[in-house]
mmCIF file of C-alpha atoms and ligand atoms in Angstrom:
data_model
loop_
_atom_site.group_PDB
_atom_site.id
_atom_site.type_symbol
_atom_site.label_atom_id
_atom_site.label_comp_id
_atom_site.label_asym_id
_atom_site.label_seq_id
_atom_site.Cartn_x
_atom_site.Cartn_y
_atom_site.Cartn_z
ATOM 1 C CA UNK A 1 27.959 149.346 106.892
ATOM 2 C CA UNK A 2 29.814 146.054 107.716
ATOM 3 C CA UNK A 3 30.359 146.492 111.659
ATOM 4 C CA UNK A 4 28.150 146.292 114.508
ATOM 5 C CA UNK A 5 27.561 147.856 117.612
ATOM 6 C CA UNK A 6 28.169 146.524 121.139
ATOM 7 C CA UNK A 7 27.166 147.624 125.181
ATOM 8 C CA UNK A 8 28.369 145.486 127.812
ATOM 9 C CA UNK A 9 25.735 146.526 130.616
ATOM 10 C CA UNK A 10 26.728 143.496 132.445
ATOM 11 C CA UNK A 11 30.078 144.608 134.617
ATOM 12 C CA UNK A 12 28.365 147.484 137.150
ATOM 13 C CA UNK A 13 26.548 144.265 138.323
ATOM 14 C CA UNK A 14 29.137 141.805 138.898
ATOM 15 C CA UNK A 15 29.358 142.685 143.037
ATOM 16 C CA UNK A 16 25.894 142.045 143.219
ATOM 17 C CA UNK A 17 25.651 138.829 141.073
ATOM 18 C CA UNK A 18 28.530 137.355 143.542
ATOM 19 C CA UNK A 19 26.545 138.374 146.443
ATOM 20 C CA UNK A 20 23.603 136.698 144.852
ATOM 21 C CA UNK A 21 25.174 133.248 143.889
ATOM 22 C CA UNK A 22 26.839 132.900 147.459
ATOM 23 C CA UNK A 23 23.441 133.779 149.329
ATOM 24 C CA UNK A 24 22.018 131.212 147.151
ATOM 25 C CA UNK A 25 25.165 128.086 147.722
ATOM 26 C CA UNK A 26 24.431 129.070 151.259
ATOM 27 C CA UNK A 27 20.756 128.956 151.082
ATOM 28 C CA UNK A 28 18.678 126.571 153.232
ATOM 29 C CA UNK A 29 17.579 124.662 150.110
ATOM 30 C CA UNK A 30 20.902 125.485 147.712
ATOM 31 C CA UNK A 31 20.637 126.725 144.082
ATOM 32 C CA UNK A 32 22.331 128.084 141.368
ATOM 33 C CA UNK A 33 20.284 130.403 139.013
ATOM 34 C CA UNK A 34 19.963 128.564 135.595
ATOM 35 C CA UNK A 35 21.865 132.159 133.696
ATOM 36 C CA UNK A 36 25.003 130.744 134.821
ATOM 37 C CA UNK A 37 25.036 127.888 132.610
ATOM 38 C CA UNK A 38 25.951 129.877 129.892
ATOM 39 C CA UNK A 39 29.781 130.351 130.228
ATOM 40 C CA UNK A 40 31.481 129.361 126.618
ATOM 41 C CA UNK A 41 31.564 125.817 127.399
ATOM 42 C CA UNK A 42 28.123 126.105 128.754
ATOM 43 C CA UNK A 43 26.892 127.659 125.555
ATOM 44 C CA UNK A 44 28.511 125.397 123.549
ATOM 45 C CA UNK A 45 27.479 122.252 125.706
ATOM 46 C CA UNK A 46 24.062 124.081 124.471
ATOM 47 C CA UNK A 47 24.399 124.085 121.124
ATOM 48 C CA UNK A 48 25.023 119.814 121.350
ATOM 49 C CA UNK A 49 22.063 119.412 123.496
ATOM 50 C CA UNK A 50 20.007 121.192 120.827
ATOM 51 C CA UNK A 51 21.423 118.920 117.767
ATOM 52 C CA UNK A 52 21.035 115.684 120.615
ATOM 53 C CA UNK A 53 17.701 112.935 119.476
ATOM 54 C CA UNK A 54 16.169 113.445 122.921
ATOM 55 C CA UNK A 55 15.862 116.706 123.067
ATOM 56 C CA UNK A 56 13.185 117.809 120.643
ATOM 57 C CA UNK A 57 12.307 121.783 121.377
ATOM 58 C CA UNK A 58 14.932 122.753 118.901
ATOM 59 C CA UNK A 59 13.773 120.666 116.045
ATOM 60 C CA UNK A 60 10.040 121.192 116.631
ATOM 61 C CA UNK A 61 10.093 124.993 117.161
ATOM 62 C CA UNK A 62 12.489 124.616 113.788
ATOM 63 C CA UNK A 63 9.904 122.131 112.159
ATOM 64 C CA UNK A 64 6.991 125.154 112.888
ATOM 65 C CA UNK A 65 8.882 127.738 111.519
ATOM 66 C CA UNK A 66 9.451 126.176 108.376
ATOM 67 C CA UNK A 67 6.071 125.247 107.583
ATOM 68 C CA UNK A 68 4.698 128.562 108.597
ATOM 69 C CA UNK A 69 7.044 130.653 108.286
ATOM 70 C CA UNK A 70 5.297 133.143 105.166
ATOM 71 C CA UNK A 71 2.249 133.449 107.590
ATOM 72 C CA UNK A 72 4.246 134.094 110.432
ATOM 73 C CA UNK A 73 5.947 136.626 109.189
ATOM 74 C CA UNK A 74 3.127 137.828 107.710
ATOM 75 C CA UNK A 75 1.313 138.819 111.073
ATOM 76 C CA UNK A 76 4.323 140.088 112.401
ATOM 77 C CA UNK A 77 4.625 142.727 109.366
ATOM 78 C CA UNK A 78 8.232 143.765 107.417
ATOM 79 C CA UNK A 79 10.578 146.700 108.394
ATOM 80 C CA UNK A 80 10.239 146.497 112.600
ATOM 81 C CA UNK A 81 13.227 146.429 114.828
ATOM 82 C CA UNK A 82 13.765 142.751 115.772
ATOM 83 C CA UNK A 83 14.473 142.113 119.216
ATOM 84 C CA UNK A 84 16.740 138.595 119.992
ATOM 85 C CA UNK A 85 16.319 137.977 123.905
ATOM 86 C CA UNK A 86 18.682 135.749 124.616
ATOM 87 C CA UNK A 87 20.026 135.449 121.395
ATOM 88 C CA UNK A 88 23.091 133.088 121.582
ATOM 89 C CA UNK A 89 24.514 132.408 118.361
ATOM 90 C CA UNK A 90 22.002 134.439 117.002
ATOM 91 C CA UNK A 91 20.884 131.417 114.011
ATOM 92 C CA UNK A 92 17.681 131.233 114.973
ATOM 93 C CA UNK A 93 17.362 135.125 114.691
ATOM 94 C CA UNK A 94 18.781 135.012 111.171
ATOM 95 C CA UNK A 95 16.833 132.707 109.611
ATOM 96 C CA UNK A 96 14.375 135.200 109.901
ATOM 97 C CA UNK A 97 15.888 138.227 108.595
ATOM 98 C CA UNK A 98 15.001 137.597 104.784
ATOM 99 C CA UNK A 99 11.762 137.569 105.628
ATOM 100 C CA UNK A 100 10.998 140.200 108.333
ATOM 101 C CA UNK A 101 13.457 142.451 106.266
ATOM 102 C CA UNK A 102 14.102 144.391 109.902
ATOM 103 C CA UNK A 103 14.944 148.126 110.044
ATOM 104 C CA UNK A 104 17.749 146.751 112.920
ATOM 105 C CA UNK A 105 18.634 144.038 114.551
ATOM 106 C CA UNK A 106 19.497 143.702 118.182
ATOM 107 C CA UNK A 107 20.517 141.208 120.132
ATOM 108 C CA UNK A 108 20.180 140.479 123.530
ATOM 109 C CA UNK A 109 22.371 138.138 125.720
ATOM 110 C CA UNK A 110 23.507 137.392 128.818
ATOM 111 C CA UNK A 111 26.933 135.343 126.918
ATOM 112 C CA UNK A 112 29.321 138.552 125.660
ATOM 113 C CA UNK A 113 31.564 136.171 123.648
ATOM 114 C CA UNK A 114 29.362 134.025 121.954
ATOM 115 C CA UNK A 115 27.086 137.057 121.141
ATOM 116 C CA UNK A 116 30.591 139.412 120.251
ATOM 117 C CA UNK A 117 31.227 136.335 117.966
ATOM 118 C CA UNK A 118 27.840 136.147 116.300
ATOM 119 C CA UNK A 119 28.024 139.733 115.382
ATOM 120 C CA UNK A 120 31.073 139.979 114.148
ATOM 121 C CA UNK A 121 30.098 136.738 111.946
ATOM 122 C CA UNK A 122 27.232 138.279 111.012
ATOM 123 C CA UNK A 123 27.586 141.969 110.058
ATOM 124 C CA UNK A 124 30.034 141.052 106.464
ATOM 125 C CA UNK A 125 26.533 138.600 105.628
ATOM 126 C CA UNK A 126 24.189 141.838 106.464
ATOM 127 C CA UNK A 127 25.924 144.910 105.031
ATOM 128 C CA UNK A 128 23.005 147.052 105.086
ATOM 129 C CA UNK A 129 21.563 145.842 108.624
ATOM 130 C CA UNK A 130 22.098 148.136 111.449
ATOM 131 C CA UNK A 131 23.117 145.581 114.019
ATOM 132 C CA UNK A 132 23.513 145.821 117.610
ATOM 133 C CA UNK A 133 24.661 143.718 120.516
ATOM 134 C CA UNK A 134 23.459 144.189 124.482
ATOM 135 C CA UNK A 135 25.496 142.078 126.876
ATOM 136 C CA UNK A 136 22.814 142.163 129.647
ATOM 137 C CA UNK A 137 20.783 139.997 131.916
ATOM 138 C CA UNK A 138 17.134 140.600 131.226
ATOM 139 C CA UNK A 139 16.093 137.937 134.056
ATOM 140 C CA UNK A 140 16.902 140.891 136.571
ATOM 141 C CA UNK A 141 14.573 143.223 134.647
ATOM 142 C CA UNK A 142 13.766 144.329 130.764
ATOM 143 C CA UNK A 143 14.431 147.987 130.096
ATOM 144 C CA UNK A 144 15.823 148.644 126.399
ATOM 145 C CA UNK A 145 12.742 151.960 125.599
ATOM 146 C CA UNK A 146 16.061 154.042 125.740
ATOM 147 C CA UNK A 147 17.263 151.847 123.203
ATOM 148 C CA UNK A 148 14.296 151.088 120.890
ATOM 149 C CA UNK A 149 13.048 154.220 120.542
ATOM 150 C CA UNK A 150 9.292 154.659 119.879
ATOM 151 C CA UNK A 151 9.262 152.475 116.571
ATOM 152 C CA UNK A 152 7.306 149.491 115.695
ATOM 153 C CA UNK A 153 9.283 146.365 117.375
ATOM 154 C CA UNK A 154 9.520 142.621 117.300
ATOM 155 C CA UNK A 155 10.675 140.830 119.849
ATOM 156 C CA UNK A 156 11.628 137.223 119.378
ATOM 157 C CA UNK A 157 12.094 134.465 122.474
ATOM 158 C CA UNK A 158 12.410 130.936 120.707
ATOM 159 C CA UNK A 159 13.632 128.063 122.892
ATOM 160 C CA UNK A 160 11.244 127.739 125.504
ATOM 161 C CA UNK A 161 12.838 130.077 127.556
ATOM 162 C CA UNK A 162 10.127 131.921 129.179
ATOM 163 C CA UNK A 163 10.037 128.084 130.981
ATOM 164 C CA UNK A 164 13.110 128.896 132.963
ATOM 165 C CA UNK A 165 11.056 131.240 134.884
ATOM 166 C CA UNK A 166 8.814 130.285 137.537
ATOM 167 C CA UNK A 167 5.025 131.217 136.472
ATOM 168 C CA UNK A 168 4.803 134.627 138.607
ATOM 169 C CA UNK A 169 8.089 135.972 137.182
ATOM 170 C CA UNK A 170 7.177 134.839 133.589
ATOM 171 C CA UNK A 171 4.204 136.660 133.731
ATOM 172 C CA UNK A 172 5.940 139.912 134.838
ATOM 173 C CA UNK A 173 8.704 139.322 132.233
ATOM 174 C CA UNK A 174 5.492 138.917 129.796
ATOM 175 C CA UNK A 175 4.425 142.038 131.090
ATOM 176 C CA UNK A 176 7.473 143.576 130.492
ATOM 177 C CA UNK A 177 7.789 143.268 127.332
ATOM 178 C CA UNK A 178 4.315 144.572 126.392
ATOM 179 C CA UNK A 179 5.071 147.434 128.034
ATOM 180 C CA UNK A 180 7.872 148.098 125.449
ATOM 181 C CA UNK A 181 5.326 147.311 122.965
ATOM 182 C CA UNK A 182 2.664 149.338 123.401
ATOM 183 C CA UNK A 183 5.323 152.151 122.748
ATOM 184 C CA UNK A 184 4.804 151.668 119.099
ATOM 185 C CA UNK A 185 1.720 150.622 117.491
ATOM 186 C CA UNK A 186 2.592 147.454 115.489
ATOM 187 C CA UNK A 187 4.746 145.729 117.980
ATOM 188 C CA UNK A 188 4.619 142.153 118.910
ATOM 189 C CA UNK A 189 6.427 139.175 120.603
ATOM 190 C CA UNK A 190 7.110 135.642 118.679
ATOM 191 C CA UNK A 191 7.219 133.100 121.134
ATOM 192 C CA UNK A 192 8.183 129.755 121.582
ATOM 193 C CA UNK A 193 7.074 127.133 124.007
ATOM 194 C CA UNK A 194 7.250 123.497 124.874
ATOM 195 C CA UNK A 195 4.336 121.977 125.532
ATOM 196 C CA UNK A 196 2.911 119.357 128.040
ATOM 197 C CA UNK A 197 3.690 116.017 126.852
ATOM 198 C CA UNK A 198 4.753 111.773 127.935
ATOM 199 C CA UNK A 199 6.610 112.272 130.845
ATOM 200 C CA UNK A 200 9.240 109.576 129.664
ATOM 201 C CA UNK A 201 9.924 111.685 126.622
ATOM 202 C CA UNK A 202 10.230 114.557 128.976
ATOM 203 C CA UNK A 203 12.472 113.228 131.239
ATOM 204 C CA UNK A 204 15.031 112.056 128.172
ATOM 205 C CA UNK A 205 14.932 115.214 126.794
ATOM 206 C CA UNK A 206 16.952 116.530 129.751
ATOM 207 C CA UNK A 207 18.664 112.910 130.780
ATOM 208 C CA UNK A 208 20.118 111.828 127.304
ATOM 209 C CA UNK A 209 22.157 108.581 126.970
ATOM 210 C CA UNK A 210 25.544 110.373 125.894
ATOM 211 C CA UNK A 211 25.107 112.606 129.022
ATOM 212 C CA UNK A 212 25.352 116.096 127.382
ATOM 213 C CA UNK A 213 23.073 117.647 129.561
ATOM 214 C CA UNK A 214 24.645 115.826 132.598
ATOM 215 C CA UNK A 215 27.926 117.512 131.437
ATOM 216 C CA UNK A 216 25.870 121.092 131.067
ATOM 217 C CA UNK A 217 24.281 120.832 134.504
ATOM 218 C CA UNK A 218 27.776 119.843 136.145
ATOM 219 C CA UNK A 219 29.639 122.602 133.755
ATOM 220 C CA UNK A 220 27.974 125.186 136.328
ATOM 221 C CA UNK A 221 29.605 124.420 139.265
ATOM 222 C CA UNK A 222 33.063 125.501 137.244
ATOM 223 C CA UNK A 223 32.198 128.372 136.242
ATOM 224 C CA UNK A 224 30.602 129.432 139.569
ATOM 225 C CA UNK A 225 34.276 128.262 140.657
ATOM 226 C CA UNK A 226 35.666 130.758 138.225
ATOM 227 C CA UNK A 227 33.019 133.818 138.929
ATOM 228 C CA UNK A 228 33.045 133.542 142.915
ATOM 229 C CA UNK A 229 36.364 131.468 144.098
ATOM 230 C CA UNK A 230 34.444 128.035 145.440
ATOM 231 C CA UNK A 231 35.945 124.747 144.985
ATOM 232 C CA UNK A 232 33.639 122.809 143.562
ATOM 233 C CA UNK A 233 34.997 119.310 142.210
ATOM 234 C CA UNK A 234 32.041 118.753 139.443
ATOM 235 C CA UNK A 235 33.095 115.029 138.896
ATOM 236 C CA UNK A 236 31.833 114.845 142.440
ATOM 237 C CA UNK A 237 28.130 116.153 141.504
ATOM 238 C CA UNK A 238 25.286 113.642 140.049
ATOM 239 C CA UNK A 239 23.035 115.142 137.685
ATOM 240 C CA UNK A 240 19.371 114.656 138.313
ATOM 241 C CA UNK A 241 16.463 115.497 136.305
ATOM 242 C CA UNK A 242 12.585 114.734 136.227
ATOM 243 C CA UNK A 243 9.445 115.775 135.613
ATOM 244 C CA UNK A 244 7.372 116.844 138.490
ATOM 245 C CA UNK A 245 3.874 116.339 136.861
ATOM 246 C CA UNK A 246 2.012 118.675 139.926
ATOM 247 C CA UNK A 247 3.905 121.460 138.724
ATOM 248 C CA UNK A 248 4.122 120.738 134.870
ATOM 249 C CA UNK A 249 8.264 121.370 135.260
ATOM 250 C CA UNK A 250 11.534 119.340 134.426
ATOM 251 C CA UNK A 251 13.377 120.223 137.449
ATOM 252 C CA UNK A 252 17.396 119.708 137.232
ATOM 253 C CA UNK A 253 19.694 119.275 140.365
ATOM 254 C CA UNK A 254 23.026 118.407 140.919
ATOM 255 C CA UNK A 255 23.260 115.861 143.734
ATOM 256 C CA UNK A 256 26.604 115.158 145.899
ATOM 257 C CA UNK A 257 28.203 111.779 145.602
ATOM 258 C CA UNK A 258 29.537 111.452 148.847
ATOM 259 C CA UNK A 259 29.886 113.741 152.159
ATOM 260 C CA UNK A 260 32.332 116.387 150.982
ATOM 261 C CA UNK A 261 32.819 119.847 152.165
ATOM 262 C CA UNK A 262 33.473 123.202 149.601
ATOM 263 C CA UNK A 263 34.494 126.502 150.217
ATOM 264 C CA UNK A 264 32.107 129.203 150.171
ATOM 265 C CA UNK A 265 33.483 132.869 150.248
ATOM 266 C CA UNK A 266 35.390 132.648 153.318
ATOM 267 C CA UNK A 267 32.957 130.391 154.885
ATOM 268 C CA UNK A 268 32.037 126.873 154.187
ATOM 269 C CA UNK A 269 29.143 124.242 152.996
ATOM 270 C CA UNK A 270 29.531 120.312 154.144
ATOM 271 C CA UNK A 271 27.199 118.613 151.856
ATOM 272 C CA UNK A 272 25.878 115.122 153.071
ATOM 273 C CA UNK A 273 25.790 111.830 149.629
ATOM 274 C CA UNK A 274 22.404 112.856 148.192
ATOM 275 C CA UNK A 275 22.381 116.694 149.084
ATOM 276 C CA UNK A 276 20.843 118.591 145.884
ATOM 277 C CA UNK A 277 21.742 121.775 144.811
ATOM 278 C CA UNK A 278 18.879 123.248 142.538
ATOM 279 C CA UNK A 279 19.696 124.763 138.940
ATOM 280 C CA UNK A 280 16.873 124.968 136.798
ATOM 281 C CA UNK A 281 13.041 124.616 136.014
ATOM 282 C CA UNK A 282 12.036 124.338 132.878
ATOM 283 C CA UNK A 283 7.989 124.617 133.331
ATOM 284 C CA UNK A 284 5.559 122.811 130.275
ATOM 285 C CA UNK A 285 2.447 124.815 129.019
ATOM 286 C CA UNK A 286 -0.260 123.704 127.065
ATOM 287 C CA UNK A 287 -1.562 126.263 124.435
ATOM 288 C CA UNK A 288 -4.921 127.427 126.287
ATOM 289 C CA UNK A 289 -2.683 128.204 129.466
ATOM 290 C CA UNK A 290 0.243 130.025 128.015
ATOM 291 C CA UNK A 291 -1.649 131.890 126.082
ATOM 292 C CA UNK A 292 -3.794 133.090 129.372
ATOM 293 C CA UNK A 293 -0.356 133.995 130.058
ATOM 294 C CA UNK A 294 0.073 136.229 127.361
ATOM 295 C CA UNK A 295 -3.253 137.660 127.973
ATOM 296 C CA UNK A 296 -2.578 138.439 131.733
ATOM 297 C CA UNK A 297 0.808 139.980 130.541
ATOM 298 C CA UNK A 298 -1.720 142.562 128.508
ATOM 299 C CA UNK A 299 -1.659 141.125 124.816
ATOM 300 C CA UNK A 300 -4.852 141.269 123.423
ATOM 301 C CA UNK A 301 -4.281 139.003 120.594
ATOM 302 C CA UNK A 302 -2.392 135.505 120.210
ATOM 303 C CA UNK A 303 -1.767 133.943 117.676
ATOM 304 C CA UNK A 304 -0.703 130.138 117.747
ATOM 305 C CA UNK A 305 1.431 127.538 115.384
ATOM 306 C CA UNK A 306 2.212 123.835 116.538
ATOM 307 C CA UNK A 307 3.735 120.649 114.729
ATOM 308 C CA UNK A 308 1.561 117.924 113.692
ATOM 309 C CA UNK A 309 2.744 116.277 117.350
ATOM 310 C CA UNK A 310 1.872 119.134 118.994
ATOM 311 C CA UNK A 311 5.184 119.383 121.027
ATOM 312 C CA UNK A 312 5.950 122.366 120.538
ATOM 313 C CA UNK A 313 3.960 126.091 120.376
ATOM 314 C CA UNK A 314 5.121 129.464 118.498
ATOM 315 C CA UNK A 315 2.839 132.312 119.510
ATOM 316 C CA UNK A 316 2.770 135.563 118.028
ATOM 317 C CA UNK A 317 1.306 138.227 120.850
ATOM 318 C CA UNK A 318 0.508 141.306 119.998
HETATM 319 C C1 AVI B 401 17.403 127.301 127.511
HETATM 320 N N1 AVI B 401 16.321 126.456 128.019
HETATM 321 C C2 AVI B 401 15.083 126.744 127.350
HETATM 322 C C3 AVI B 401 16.643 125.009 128.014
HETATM 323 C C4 AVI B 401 15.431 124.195 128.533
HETATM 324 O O1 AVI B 401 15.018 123.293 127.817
HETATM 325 O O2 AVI B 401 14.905 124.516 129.596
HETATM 326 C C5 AVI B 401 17.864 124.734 128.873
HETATM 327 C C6 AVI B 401 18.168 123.281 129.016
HETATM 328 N N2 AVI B 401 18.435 122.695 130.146
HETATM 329 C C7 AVI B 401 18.703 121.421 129.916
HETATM 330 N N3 AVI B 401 18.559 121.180 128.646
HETATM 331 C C8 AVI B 401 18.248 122.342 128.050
#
C-alpha cells in the first residue's frame, strides 16, 4: 500500500466555530482560541519557533527521546495503533515508527493541509503502514472508539500541548483519552510537558529577539480576517507575553497600538491603545503535579523521563 486515508470532520462545524470566534472578539474580556493559530502560515511560523534558541520545548522533549528512547518504547510495547493528536507535520510521530513498529498510524489535526501534506509525504517512506489522516478539532471533544476499534492503542501528545488548556479542561481531555484506552488492554498515552522553570527563560521562550512568535501571535488576527470577514490590521497589534507565576502560565495577548475601531460581523469593536485581546495560555507543570493529573484523569501508572536540566517531562500513562 503506498496511499493513505483521509476524513475531513472539520466542515459540519464551520457555522458554529464563526459563531464562537465572534462571541469571543465581542466578549467582555476579548480572545481568540489559541486553534486558530494554525492556518499554513501559522503552522509554518510554528515550525521556526520550534528550530528558534529561546524556545527550548522542542529540543528538550527531542533531547529525552533520544536518550530514552529503547526504554520508552519499551513500556509502550510494539504493534499498537499510534495515535498523533495534533500531529502537524507529523516528524515527531515518525521518528518513532521504527521503533513502535505500529499496526496503523493515525493522525490527528486540526491543520488539513499541512497534515494532507505529511501523509502524502509519508505513505511512499511507509509502504506497508496503514496510514490515516483525521482533520478534526479534538479541543471541542475526543471521540475516535468508532475509529480505533477495540485494539491496543498509543496515543502520542508531544509539545506541551495539554498546556494550552486551562487545568479543568486538561484534566477532562486527560480523561478522555483514558476512556479510549481502557477499550483495549495495553493502551497508553506518551506525553510531553514543559516544566516549571526561571521565569526570564520563560518569558524568552515566547518573546524571542527575531520576533517569530510576535509574528505567530499577530498571524491570528489574519486568518480570523479570512475565516469570519473582520478587518483586523495586524501591524496595528503589539504582541505581549509573560509569565504569570500565581498561575504557573505564559499568557500571550495581542495589545492595540492606538484607538482604532474593526468590524465585527455586522457590528463593531472600538479598541482603546493598550486594549488586549487574549490568545493563549500555555500553563508549566512540575512532574509531581502533572502526573496527579494523569492520575485524576484515571491512569494508574506514570511513568516519567526528563533532561539532565529538567525542562522538560515525557510521561508514559497507562
Ligand atoms: C503548541 N504549543 C504547545 C506552543 C506552546 O509552547 O504553548 C504554542 C506556542 N505559542 C507560542 N510559542 C509556541
Amino acid at each position: 500500500m503506498s496511499d493513505y486515508r483521509f476524513f475531513d470532520r472539520l466542515r459540519p462545524d464551520a457555522a458554529a466555530e464563526r459563531r464562537a470566534i465572534i462571541a469571543g472578539l465581542l466578549a467582555d474580556s476579548p480572545a481568540i482560541a489559541p486553534k486558530h493559530f494554525y492556518d499554513s502560515v501559522g503552522c509554518a511560523l510554528f515550525e521556526a519557533i520550534c528550530e528558534l534558541p529561546e524556545y527550548y520545548p522542542t529540543r528538550s522533549e527531542r533531547t529525552i527521546f533520544d536518550e530514552h528512547r529503547a526504554e520508552i518504547a519499551d513500556a509502550i510495547g510494539a504493534g499498537r495503533q499510534f495515535v498523533d493528536l495534533g500531529a502537524g507535520d507529523c516528524r515527531k510521530a515518525e521518528t518513532w515508527l521504527p521503533h513502535l513498529e505500529p499496526s496503523r498510524y493515525i493522525a490527528v489535526d486540526i491543520a488539513g493541509d499541512t497534515l494532507a501534506r505529511a501523509l502524502a509525504r509519508m505513505a511512499p517512506e511507509f509502504p506497508a503502514l496503514e496510514l490515516t489522516g483525521i482533520v478534526a478539532d479534538f479541543t471541542r471533544g475526543l471521540d475516535l472508539r468508532a475509529d480505533l476499534g477495540v485494539w491496543p492503542t498509543a496515543f502520542f501528545y508531544p509539545g506541551s500541548s495539554i498546556g494550552n488548556f486551562v487545568p479543568d479542561d486538561a484534566r477532562h481531555f486527560l480523561s478522555d483519552i483514558h476512556l479510549h484506552c481502557i477499550a483495549a488492554e495495553g493502551s497508553g498515552l506518551l506525553i510531553g510537558v514543559d516544566t516549571k522553570k526561571d521565569r526570564q527563560r520563560l518569558a524568552a521562550a515566547y518573546d524571542d529577539a527575531l520576533g517569530v512568535t510576535a509574528a505567530f501571535n499577530r498571524n491570528v488576527l489574519r486568518h480570523v480576517n479570512s475565516i469570519v470577514g473582520t478587518d483586523f490590521d495586524p501591524a496595528a497589534f503589539a504582541h505581549v507575553a509573560f509569565y504569570n507565576e500565581q498561575q504557573s502560565r505564559i499568557e500571550m495577548h495581542l495589545a492595540a497600538r492606538s484607538a482604532q475601531r474593526v468590524r465585527i460581523d455586522g457590528t463593531s469593536r472600538d479598541f482603546a491603545t493598550g486594549d488586549l485581546i487574549h490568545t493563549e495560555h500555555s500553563y508549566k507543570y512540575a512532574p509531581a503535579e502533572f502526573t496527579t493529573l494523569l492520575h485524576e484523569a484515571g491512569f494508574a501508572s506514570v511513568r516519567l523521563w526528563q533532561d539532565h536540566a529538567r525542562d522538560f517531562a515525557v510521561y508514559w500513562a497507562a
